[in-house]
Each structure stands twice: as structure tokens, then as C-alpha cells.
Short mmCIF file of C-alpha atoms in Angstrom, two decimals:
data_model
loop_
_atom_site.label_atom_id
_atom_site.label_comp_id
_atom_site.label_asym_id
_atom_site.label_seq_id
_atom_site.Cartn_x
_atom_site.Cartn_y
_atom_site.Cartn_z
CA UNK A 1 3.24 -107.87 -71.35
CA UNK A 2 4.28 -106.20 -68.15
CA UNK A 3 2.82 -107.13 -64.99
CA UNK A 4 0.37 -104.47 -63.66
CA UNK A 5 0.42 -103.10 -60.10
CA UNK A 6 -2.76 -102.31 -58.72
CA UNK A 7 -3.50 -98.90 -57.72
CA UNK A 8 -2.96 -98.18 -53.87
CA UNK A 9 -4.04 -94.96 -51.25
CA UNK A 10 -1.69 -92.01 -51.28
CA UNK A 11 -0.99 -92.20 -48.03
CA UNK A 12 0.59 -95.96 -48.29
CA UNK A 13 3.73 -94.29 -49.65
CA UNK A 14 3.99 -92.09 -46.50
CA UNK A 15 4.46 -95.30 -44.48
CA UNK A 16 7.98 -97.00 -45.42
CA UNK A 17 9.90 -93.99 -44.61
CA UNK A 18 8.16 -93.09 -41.25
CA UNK A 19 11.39 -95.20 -39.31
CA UNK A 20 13.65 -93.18 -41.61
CA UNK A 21 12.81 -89.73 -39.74
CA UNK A 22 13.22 -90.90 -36.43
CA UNK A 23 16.27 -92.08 -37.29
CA UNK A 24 17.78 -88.91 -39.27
CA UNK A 25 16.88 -87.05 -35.85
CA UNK A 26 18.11 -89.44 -33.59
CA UNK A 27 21.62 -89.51 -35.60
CA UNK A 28 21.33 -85.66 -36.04
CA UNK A 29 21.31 -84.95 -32.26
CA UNK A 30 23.38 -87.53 -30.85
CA UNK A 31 26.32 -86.72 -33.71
CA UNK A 32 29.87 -87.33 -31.82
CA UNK A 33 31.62 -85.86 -29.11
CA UNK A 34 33.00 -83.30 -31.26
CA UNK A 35 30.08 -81.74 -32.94
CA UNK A 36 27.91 -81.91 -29.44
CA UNK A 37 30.16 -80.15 -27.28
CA UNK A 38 32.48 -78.03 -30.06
CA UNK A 39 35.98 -79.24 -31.54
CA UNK A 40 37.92 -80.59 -28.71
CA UNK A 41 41.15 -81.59 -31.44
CA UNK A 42 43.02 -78.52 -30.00
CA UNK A 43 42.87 -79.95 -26.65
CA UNK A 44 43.74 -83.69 -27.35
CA UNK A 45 46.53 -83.01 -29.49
CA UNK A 46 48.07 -80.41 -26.83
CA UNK A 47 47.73 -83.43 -24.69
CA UNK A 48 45.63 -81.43 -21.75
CA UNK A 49 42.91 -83.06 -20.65
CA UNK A 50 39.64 -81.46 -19.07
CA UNK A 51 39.95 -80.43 -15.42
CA UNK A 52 37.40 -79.14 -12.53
CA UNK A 53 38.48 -75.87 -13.68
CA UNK A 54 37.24 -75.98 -17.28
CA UNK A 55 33.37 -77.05 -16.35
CA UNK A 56 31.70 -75.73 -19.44
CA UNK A 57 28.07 -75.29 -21.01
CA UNK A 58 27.96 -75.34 -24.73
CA UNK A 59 24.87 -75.07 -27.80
CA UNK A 60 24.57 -76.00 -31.27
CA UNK A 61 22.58 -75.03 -33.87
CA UNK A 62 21.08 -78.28 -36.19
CA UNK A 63 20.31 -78.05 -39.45
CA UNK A 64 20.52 -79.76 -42.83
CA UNK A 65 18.68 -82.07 -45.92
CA UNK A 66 18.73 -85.56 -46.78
CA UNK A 67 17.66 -87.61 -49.30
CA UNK A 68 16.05 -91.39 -49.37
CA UNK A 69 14.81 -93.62 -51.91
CA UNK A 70 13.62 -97.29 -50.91
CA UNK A 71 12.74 -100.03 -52.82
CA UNK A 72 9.33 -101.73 -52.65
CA UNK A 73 5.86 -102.04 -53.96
CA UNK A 74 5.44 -98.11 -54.17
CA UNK A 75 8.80 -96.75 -54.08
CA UNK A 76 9.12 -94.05 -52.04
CA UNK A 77 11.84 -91.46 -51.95
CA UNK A 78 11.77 -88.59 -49.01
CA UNK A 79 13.53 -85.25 -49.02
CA UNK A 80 14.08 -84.48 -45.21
CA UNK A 81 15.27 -80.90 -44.35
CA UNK A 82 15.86 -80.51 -40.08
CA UNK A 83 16.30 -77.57 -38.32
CA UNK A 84 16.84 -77.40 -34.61
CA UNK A 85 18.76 -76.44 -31.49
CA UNK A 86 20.82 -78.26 -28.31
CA UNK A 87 22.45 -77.42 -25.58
CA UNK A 88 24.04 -79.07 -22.57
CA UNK A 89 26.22 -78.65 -19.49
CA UNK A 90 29.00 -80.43 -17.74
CA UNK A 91 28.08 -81.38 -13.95
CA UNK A 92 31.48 -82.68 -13.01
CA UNK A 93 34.75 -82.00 -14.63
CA UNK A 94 38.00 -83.68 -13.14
CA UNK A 95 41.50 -84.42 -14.94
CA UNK A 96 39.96 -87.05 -16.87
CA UNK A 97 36.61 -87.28 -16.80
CA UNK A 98 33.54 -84.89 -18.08
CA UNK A 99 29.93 -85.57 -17.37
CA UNK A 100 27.09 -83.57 -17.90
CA UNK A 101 23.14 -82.96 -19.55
CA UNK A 102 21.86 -81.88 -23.04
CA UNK A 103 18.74 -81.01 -24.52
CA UNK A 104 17.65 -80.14 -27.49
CA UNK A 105 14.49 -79.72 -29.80
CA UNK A 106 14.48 -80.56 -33.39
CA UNK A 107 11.71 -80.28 -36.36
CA UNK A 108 11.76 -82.58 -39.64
CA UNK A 109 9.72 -81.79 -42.69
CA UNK A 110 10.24 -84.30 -45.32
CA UNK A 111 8.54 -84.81 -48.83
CA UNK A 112 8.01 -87.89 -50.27
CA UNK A 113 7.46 -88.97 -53.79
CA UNK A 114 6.14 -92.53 -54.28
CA UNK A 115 3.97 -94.91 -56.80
CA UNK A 116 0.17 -94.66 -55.72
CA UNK A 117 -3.02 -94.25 -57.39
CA UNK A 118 -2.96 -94.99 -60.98
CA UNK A 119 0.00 -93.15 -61.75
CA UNK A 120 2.63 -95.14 -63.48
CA UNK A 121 5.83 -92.77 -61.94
CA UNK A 122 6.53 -91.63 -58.71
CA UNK A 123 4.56 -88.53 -58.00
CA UNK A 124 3.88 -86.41 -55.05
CA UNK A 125 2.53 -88.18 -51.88
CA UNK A 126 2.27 -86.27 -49.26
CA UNK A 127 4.55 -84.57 -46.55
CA UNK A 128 5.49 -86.16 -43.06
CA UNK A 129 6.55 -83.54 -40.16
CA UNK A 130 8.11 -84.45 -36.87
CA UNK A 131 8.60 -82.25 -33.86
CA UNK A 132 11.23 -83.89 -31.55
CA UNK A 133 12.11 -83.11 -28.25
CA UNK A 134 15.55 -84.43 -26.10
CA UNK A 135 16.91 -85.30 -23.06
CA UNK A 136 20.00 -86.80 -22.53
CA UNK A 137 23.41 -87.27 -20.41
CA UNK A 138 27.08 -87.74 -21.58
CA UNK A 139 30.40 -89.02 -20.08
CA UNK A 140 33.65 -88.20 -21.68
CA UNK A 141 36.93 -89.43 -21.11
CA UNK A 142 40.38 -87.77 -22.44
CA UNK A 143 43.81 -88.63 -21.53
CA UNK A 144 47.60 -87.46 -22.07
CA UNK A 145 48.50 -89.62 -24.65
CA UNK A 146 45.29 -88.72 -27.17
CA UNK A 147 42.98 -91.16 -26.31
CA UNK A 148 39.07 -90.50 -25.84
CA UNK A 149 36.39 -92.32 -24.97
CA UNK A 150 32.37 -90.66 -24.99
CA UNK A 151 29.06 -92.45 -23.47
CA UNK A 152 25.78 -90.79 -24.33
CA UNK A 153 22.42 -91.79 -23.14
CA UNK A 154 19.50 -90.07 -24.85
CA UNK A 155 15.72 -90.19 -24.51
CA UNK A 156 13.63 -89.27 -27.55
CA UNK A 157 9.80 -87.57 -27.36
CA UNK A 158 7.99 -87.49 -31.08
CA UNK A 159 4.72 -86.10 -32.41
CA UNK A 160 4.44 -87.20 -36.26
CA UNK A 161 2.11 -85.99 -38.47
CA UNK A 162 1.16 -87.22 -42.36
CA UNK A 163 -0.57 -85.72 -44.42
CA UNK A 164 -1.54 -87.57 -47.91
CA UNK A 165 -2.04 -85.64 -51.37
CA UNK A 166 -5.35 -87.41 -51.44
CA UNK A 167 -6.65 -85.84 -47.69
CA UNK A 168 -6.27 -88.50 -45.38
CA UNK A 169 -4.23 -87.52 -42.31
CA UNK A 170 -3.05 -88.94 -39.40
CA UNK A 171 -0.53 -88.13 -36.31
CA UNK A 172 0.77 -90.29 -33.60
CA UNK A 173 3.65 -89.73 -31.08
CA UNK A 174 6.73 -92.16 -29.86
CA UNK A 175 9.56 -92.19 -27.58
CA UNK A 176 12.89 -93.91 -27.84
CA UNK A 177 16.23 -94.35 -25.81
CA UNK A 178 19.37 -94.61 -28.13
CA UNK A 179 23.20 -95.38 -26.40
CA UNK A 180 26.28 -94.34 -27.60
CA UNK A 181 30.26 -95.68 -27.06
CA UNK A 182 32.85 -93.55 -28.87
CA UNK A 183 36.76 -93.89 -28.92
CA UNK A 184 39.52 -92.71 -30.72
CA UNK A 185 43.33 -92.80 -30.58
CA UNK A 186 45.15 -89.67 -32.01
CA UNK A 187 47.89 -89.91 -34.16
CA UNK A 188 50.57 -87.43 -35.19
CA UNK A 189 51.19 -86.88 -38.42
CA UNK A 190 54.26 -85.35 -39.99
CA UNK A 191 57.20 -83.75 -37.74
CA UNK A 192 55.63 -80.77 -37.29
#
């Protein structure tokens, strides 16, 4: 005979994946050097590096799903769509170096499926949303022979709300700090 589970709220499934949408965001805005501030390959592989002349501001448009199941008492699975914006601007520009600002705002919906009640599959829980709001700075180094290097410091501001099939709601907010090191070595390829 198979071991019951007893039956639990349908808001308990909306709890395991409440570090998963921080994270998503935090990933989604922070990306890499080359998504943040546009596709710098052209300019490493022609071997110039940024200068004081080449100071630049630059925006991005966010957006995309994700999907994930955990393992547990209730197992929960959460379908996260994002949409959002960021922009930034260099402060200082010299042969090497780059430094500047970004901000951007970014809005999570997710659905998640999980075990609760008395149902014996995963059915509809409930639906987490996240408004998100950044601040950050970034230091990027590029030199001659196709080497980069980029720092990024970036503050986090987070109102979360749940909402449970059965009616029970709650919201909260958060803040984080996350720090990024990048580097990369370029390569040619081929003779041409």
C-alpha cells in the first residue's frame, strides 16, 4: 500500500520557488558584458580598445520564460515569463578602462503547479509576481591582444506578491547586492 501524504494549504506550494524568482531576475539583469552594454566582439577582435572618445550610453530590452520543477513534499514546478528594461552610461572611458551606471526595472509573473489539497497530481497553485527595481555600476577592461575583464556591482529592490488558488495572499519586499568578475581571452580561428 502506498504511503499517503497528507493534504497541505495551496499556498505551501508557492513557497519553494519564491528564491527561484529573485534569482531568474538577478541573472536576467546582470547577464555579461556583452548583452548589458551591446556586442563588443567587433571591437576585441579588431584589437581597439575603448578610449575617452567612445564614452557611450546604451539600453536593453529584457524579456523571456523559464521553466522549474523541484523536488519535495509538494512538488512544485513554476513557469516564469520576465519582461523589462535597462539602461546605463559610461562615466569614464580611457584606452583601457570603461566605467559607468545602469538601471533597470524588471517584472516576473510566474505560475506554479504543485501537490496540495487532496489532489493526488500537481494542479494549479497559485501565481507569484515580482516587480524589481536596479541600481548598479560596472568596470570593464579590454586590451590589444583580446583580453577582457568586467566587474559589476548591483543592488536589488523587490515587492513579491502570492496569491494562492485557495485565497490566501500575501506580499513582502527584499533587497539584495550580487558581484560579478568576468574574463575572457579571444582566440582566432581559421586564417581568415
Amino acid at each position: 500500500m502506498a504511503a499517503s501524504r497528507p493534504p497541505c494549504r495551496a499556498d505551501l506550494p508557492l513557497h519553494a520557488p519564491l528564491p527561484q524568482g529573485p534569482r531568474q531576475s538577478d541573472l536576467a539583469m546582470l547577464s555579461d558584458l556583452h548583452r548589458r552594454g551591446g556586442d563588443e566582439g567587433a571591437s576585441i577582435d579588431d584589437a581597439s580598445a575603448p578610449s575617452s572618445s567612445n564614452r557611450r550610453a546604451w539600453g536593453r530590452i529584457l524579456g523571456g520564460t523559464t521553466t522549474v520543477a523541484q523536488s519535495g513534499p509538494t512538488e512544485p514546478s513554476s513557469r516564469i515569463s520576465m519582461d523589462g528594461v535597462q539602461a546605463g552610461v559610461d562615466l569614464f572611458a580611457s584606452d583601457a578602462w570603461s566605467a559607468g551606471v545602469h538601471g533597470g526595472k524588471l517584472r516576473s509573473d510566474a505560475r506554479i503547479d504543485g501537490l496540495h489539497g487532496l489532489h493526488s497530481s500537481a494542479t494549479h497553485a497559485g501565481n507569484l509576481r515580482a516587480d524589481t527595481v536596479y541600481l548598479g555600476s560596472y568596470a570593464a577592461y579590454a586590451n590589444l591582444q583580446g583580453q577582457y575583464a568586467d566587474f559589476v556591482l548591483q543592488h536589488r529592490r523587490q515587492d513579491l506578491t502570492a496569491n494562492a488558488t485557495d485565497g490566501t495572499r500575501a506580499s513582502g519586499d527584499g533587497h539584495s547586492v550580487t558581484a560579478s568578475a568576468e574574463t575572457s581571452q579571444c582566440f582566432a580561428l581559421g586564417g581568415g
